[in-house]
Short mmCIF file of C-alpha atoms and ligand atoms in Angstrom, two decimals:
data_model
loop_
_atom_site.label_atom_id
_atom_site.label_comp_id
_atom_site.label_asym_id
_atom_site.label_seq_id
_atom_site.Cartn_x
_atom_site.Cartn_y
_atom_site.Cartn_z
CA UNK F 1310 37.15 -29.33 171.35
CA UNK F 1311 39.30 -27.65 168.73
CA UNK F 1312 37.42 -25.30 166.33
CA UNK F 1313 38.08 -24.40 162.75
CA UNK F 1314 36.79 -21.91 160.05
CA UNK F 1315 36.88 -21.37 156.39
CA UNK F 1316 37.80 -17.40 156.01
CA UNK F 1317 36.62 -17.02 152.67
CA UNK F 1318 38.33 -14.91 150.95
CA UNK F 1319 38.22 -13.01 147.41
CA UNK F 1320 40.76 -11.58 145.70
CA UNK F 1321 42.90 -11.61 148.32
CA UNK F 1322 40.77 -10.29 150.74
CA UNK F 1323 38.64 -11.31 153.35
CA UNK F 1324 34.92 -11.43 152.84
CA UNK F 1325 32.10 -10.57 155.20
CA UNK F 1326 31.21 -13.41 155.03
CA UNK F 1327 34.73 -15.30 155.83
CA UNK F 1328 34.65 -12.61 159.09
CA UNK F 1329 31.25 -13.17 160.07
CA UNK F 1330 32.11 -17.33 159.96
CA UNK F 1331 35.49 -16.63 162.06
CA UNK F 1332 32.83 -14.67 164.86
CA UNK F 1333 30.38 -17.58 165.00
CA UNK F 1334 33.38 -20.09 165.21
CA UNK F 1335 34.52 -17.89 168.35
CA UNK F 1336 30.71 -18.29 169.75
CA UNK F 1337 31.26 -22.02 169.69
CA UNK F 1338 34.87 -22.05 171.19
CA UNK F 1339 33.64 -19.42 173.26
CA UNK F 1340 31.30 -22.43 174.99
CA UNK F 1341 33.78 -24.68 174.47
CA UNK F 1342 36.48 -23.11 176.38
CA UNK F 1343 38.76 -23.14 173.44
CA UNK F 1344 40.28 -21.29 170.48
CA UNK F 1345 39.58 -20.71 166.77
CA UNK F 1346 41.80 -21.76 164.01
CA UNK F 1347 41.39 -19.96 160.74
CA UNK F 1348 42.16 -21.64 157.34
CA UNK F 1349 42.49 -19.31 154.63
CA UNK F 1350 43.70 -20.03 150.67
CA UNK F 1351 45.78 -16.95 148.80
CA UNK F 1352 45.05 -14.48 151.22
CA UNK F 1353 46.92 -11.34 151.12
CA UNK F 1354 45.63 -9.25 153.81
CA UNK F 1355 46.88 -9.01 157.21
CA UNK F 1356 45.95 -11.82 159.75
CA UNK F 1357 45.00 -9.05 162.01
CA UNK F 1358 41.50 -9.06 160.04
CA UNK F 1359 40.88 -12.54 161.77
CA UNK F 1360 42.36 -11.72 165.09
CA UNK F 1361 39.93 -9.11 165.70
CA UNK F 1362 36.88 -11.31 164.74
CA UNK F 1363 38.14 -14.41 167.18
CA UNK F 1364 40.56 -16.69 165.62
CA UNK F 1365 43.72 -17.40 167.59
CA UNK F 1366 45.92 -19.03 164.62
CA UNK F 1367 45.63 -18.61 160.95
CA UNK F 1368 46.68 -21.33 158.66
CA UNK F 1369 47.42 -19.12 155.59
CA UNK F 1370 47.89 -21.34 152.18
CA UNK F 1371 49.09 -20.38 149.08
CA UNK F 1372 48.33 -22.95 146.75
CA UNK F 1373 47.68 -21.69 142.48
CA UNK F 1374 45.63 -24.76 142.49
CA UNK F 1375 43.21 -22.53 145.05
CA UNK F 1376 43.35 -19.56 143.03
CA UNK F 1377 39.98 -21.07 140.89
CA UNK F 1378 37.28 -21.97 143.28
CA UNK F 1379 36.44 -26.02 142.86
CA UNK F 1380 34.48 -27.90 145.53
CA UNK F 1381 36.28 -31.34 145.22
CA UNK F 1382 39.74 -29.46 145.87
CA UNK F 1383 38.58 -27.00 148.47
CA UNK F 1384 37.44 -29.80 150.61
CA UNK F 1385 40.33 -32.05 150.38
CA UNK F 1386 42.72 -28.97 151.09
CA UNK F 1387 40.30 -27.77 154.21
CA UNK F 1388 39.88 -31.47 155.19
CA UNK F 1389 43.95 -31.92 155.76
CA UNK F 1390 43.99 -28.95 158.09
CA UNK F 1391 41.10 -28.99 159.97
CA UNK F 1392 41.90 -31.59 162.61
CA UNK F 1393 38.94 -30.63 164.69
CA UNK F 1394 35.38 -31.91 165.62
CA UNK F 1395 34.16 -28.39 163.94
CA UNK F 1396 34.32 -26.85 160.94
CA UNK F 1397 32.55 -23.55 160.11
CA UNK F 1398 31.98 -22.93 156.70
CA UNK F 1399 30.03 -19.91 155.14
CA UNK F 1400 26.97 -20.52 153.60
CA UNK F 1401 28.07 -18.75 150.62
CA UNK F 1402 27.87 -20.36 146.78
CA UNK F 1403 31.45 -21.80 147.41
CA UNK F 1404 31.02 -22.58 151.08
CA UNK F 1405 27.59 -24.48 150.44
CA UNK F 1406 28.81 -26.26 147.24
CA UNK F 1407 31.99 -27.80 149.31
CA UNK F 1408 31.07 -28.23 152.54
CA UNK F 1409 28.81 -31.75 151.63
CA UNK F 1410 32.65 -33.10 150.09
CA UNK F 1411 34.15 -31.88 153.15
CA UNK F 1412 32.07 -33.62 155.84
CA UNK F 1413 32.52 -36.90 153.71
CA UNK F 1414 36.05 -36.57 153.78
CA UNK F 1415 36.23 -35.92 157.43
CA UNK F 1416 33.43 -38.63 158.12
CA UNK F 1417 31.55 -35.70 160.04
CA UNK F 1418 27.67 -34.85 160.33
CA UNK F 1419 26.83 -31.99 157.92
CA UNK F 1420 24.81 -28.93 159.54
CA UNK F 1421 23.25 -26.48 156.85
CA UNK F 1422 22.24 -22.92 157.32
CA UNK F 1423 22.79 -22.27 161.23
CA UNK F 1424 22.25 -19.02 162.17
CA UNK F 1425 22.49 -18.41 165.86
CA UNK F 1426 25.41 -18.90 168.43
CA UNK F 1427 25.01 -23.30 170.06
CA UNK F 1428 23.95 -23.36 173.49
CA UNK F 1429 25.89 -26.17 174.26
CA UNK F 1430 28.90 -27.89 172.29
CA UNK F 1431 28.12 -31.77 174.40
CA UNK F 1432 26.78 -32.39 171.68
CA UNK F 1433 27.13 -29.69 169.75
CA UNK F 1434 23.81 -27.87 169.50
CA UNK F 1435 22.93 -25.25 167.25
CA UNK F 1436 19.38 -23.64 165.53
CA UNK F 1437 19.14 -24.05 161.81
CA UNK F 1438 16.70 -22.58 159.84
CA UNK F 1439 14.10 -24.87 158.54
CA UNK F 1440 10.83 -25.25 156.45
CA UNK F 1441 11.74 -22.25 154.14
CA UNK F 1442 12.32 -20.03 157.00
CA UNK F 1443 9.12 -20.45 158.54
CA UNK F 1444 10.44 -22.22 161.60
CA UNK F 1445 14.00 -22.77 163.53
CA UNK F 1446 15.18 -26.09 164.36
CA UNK F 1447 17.24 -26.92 166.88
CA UNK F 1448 19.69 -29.83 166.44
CA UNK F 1449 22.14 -31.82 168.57
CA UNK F 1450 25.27 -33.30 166.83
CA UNK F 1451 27.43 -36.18 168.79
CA UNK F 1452 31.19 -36.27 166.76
CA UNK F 1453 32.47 -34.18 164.21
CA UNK F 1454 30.50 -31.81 162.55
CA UNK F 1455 30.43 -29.30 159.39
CA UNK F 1456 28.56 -26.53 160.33
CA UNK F 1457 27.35 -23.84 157.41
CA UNK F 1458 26.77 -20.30 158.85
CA UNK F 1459 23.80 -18.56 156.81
CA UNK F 1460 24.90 -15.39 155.58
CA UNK F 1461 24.46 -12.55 157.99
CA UNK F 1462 22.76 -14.53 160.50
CA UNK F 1463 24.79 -14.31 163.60
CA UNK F 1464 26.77 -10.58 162.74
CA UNK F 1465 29.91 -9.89 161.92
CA UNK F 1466 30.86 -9.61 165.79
CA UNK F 1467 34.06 -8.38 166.90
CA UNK F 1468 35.71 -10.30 169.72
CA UNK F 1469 39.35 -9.92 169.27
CA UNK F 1470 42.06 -12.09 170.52
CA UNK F 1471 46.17 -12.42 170.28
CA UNK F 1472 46.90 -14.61 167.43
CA UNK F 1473 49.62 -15.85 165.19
CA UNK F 1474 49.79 -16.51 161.91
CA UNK F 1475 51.77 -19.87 160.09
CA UNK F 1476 52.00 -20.67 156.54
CA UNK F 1477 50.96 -23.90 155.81
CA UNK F 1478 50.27 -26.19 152.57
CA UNK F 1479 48.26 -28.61 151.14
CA UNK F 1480 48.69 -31.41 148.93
CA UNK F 1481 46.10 -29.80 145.95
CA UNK F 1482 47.44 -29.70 142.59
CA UNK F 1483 45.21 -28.69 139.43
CA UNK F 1484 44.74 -32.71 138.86
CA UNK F 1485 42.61 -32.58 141.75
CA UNK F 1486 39.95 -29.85 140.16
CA UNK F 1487 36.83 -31.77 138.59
CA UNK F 1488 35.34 -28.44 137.40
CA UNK F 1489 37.77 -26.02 136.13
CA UNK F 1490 36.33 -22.27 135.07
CA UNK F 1491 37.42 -21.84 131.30
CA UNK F 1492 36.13 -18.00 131.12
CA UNK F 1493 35.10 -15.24 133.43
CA UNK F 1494 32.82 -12.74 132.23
CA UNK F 1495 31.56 -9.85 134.24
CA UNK F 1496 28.10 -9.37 134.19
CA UNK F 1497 27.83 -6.07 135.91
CA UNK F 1498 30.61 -4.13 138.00
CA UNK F 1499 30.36 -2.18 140.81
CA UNK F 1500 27.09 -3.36 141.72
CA UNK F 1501 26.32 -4.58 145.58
CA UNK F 1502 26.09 -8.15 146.57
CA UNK F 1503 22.90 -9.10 146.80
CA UNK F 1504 23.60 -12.01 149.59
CA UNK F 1505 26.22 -9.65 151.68
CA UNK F 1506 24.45 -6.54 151.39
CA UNK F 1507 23.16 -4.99 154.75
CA UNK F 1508 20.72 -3.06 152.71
CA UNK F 1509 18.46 -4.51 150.07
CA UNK F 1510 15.54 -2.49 148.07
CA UNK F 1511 13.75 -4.68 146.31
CA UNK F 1512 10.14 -4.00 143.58
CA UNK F 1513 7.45 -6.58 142.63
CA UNK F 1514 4.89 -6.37 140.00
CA UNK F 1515 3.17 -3.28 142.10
CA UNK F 1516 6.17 -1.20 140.12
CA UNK F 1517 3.99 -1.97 136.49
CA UNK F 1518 7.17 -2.48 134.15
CA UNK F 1519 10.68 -1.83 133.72
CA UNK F 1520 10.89 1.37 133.00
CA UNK F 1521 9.91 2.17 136.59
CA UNK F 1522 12.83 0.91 137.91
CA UNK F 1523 14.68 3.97 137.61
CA UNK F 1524 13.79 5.35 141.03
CA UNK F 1525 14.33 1.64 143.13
CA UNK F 1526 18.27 2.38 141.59
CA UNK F 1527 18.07 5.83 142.54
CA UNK F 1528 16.76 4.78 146.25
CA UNK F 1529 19.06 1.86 146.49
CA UNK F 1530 22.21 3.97 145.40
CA UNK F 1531 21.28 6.41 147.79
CA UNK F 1532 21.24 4.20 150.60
CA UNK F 1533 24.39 2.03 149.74
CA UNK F 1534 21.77 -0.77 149.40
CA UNK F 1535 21.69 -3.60 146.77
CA UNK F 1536 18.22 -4.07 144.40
CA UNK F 1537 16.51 -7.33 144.47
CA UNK F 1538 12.84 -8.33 143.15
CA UNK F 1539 10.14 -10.79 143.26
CA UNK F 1540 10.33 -13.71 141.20
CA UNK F 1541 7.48 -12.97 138.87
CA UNK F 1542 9.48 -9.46 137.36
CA UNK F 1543 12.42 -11.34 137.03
CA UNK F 1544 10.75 -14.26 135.38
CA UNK F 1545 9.12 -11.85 132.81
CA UNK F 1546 12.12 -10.02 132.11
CA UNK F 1547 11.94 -6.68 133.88
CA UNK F 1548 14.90 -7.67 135.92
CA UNK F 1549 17.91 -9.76 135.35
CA UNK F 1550 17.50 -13.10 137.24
CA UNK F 1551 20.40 -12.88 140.06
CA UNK F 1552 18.05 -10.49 141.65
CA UNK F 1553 15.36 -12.74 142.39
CA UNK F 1554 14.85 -13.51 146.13
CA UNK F 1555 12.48 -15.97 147.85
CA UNK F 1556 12.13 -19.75 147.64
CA UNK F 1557 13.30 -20.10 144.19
CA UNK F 1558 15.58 -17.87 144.54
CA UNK F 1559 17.92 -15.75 146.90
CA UNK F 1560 18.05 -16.28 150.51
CA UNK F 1561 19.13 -13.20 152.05
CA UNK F 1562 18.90 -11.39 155.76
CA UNK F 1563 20.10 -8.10 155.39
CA UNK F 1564 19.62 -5.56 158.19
CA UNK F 1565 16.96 -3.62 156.19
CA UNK F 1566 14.75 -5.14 153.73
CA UNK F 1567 12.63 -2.48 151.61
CA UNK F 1568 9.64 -4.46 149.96
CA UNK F 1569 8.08 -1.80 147.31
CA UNK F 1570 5.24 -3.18 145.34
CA UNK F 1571 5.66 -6.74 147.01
CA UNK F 1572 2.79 -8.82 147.83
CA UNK F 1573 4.61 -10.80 150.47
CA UNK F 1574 3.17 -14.18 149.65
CA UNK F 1575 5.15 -17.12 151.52
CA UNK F 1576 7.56 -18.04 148.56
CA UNK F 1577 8.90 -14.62 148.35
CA UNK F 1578 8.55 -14.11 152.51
CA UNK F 1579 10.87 -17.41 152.51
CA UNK F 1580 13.84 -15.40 151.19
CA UNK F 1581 13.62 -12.48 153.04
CA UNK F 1582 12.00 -13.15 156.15
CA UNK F 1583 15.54 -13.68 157.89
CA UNK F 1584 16.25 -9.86 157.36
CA UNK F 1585 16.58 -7.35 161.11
CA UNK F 1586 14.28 -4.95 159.78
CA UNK F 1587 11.40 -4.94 156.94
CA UNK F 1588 9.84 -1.57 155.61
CA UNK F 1589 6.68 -2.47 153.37
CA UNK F 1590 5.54 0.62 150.72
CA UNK F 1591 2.13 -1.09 149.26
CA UNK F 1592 -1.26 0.14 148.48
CA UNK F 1593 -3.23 -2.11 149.64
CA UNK F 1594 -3.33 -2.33 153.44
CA UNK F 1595 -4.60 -6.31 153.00
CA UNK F 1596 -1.65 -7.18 151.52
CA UNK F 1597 0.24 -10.04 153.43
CA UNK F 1598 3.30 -8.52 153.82
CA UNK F 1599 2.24 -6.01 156.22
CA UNK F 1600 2.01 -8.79 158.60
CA UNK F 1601 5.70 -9.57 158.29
CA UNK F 1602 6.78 -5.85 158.48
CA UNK F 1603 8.02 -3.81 160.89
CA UNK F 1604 7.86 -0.49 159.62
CA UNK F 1605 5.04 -0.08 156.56
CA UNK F 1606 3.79 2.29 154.33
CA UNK F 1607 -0.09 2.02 153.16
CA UNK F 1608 0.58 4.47 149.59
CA UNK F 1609 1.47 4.32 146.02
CA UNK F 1610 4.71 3.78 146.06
CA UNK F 1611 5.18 5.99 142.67
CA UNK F 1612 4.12 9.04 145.19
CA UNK F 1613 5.94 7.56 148.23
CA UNK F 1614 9.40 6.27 146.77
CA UNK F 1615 10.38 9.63 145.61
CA UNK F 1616 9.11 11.03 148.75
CA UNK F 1617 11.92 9.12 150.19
CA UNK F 1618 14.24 9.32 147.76
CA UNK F 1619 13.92 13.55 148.35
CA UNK F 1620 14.33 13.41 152.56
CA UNK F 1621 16.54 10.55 152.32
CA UNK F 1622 18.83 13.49 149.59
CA UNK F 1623 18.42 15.89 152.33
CA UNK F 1624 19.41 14.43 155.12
CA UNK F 1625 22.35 13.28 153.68
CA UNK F 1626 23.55 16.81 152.10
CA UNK F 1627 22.95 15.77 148.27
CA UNK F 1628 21.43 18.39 146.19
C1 FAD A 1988 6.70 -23.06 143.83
C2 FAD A 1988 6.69 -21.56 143.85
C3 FAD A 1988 7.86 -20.89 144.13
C4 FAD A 1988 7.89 -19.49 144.16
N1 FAD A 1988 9.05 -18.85 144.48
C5 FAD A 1988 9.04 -17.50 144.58
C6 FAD A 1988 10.22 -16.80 144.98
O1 FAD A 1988 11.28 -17.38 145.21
N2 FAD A 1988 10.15 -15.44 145.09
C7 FAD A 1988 9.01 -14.73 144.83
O2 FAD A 1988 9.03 -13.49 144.94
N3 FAD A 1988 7.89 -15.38 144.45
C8 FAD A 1988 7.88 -16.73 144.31
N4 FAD A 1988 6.74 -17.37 143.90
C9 FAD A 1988 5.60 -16.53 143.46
C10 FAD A 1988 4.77 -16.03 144.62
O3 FAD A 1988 3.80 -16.99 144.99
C11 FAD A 1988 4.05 -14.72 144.20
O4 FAD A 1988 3.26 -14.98 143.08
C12 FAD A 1988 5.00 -13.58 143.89
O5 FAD A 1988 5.91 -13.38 144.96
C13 FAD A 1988 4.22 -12.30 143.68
O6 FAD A 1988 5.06 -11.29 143.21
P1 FAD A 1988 4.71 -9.77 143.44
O7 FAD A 1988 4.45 -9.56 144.87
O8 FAD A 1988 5.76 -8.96 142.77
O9 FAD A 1988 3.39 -9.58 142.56
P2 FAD A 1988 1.86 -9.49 142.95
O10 FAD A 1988 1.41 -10.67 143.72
O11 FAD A 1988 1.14 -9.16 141.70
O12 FAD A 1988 1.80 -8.26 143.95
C14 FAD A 1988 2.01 -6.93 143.57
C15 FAD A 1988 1.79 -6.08 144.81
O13 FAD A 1988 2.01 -4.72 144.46
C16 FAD A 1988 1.02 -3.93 145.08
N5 FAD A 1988 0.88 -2.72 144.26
C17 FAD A 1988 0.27 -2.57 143.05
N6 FAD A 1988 0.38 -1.31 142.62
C18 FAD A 1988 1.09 -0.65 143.56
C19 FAD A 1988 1.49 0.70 143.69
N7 FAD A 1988 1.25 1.61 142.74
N8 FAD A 1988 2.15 1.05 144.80
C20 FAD A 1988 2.42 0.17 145.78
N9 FAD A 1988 2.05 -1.13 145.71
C21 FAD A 1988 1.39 -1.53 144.61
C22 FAD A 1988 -0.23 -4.78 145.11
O14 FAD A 1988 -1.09 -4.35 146.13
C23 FAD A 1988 0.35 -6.16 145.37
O15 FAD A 1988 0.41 -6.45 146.76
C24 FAD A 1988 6.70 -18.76 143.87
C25 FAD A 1988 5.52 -19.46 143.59
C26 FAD A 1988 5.51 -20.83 143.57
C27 FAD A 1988 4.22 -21.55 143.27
#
């Protein structure tokens, strides 16, 4: 049963994401008793990046026609390389937009948002998450499948192996792109992903406006952590809308979630709920989200927060 990945890749560089694909695809060859081939587009870094994650060969192409991310022509260049029966595929924006087009082209069954290692690969059986995160199914796939790893799910894992590296191309030209990006525009630099960050502090409505949100940054730049919200604060403008997590928004599992003024209700649990760990700062001990935390704090969180934000200062050394 040969095994392939998508490394995704920006800039020329792997992303946690491509890694954290290249260690689930080991889990399944892993079962399988086989290897992991890697296919990456305009990558620049070393090979040595997959090797350590699991992946035995790395099909490196450099292709212009790559450079711009389009779903029609990232399928049909991962589709003539992956000569498999599986193809991981991050469940990132790109990954999830072309990973439908690629299981049409390779006639396969299309799994969505896996997130743990199969326990068998005849058939192929892996857990998904399902009903908006409030249950895990379990599914059994006989032929080829596309498989799309939800975003620190399984870990970024290492699990290295010897492996070789082989340039390769593909038969993508710029005729093949049916959307092609006209402009780029950077919204905000230096900021943390919000979908690979291991660390997310995130406000609701309990923060009482904007101008509060001056100590969430503070907290969140202290702990190397990203800022997310509720959807209500982003839908009334306290908060720019890529920050929104929950149902309707972001899905992301980081490996602490900080929930500060949060009600928890199931829309915004939907989201989140995937994260390790879950601190809750609310003050009202009835609120729902206690019952989905694992740490919480029963307290204003405009006496609390900066509580934090002062040992959190001292134990790392900053004045
Ligand atoms: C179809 C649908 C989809 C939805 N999708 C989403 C979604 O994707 N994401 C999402 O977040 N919501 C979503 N919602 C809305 C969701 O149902 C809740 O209304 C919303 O999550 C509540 O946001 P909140 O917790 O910030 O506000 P509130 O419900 O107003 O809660 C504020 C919390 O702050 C606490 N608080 C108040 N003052 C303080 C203080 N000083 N210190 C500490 N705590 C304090 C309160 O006790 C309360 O628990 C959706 C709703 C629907 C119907």
């Amino acid at each position: 049963m040969a095994i392939f990945v998508y490394a995704e890749s920006h800039d020329g560089k792997y992303k946690k994401a491509g890694l954290e694909a290249v260690a689930y695809a080991k889990a399944i060859a892993d079962v399988a008793g086989d290897t992991v081939t890697a296919i990456a587009f305009n990558v620049t870094e070393s090979s040595d990046e997959l090797y350590k994650y699991g992946a035995t060969k790395v099909l490196k192409v450099d292709n212009a026609a790559l450079k711009n991310f389009d779903a029609n022509s990232y399928a049909k260049a991962v589709a003539e390389l992956a000569a498999g029966e599986v193809v991981v595929v991050p469940s990132t924006n790109d990954g999830a937009s072309f990973a439908p087009l690629l299981a049409l082209k390779l006639n396969a069954s299309l799994v969505t948002n896996v997130e743990k290692a199969p326990t068998a690969v005849a058939p192929l059986t892996v857990a998904r998450k399902a009903f908006s995160g409030k249950g895990i199914e379990t599914v059994a796939v006989s032929g080829k499948a596309v498989v799309t790893l939800l975003q620190n799910s399984f870990g970024v894992k290492e699990n290295a192996v010897a492996g070789s590296e082989e340039a390769v191309s593909v038969s993508v030209s710029d005729a093949d792109a049916k959307v092609k990006v006209t402009g780029v525009e950077v919204a905000q630099t230096g900021a943390i992903d919000l979908k690979e960050a291991e660390v997310v502090v995130s406000a609701g409505r309990g923060l009482k406006g904007p101008e509060n949100w001056g100590m969430i940054e503070e907290l969140a730049q202290l702990l190397g952590a990203a800022t997310a919200s509720s959807k209500p604060v982003a839908d009334i403008g306290w908060r720019p809308h890529a920050e929104h997590v929950g149902q309707t928004g972001k899905a992301i599992a980081p490996n602490l979630y900080i929930a500060i003024g949060i009600s928890g209700a199931i829309q915004h649990l939907a989201g989140v709920n995937g994260s390790k760990t879950i601190v809750v700062i609310n003050n009202d001990a009835e609120a729902p989200f206690f019952k989905a935390a694992d740490y919480g704090i029963v307290g204003d969180a405009f006496e609390v927060v900066p509580k934090l934000i002062e040992e959190v200062k001292k134990l790392k050394g900053v004045a």
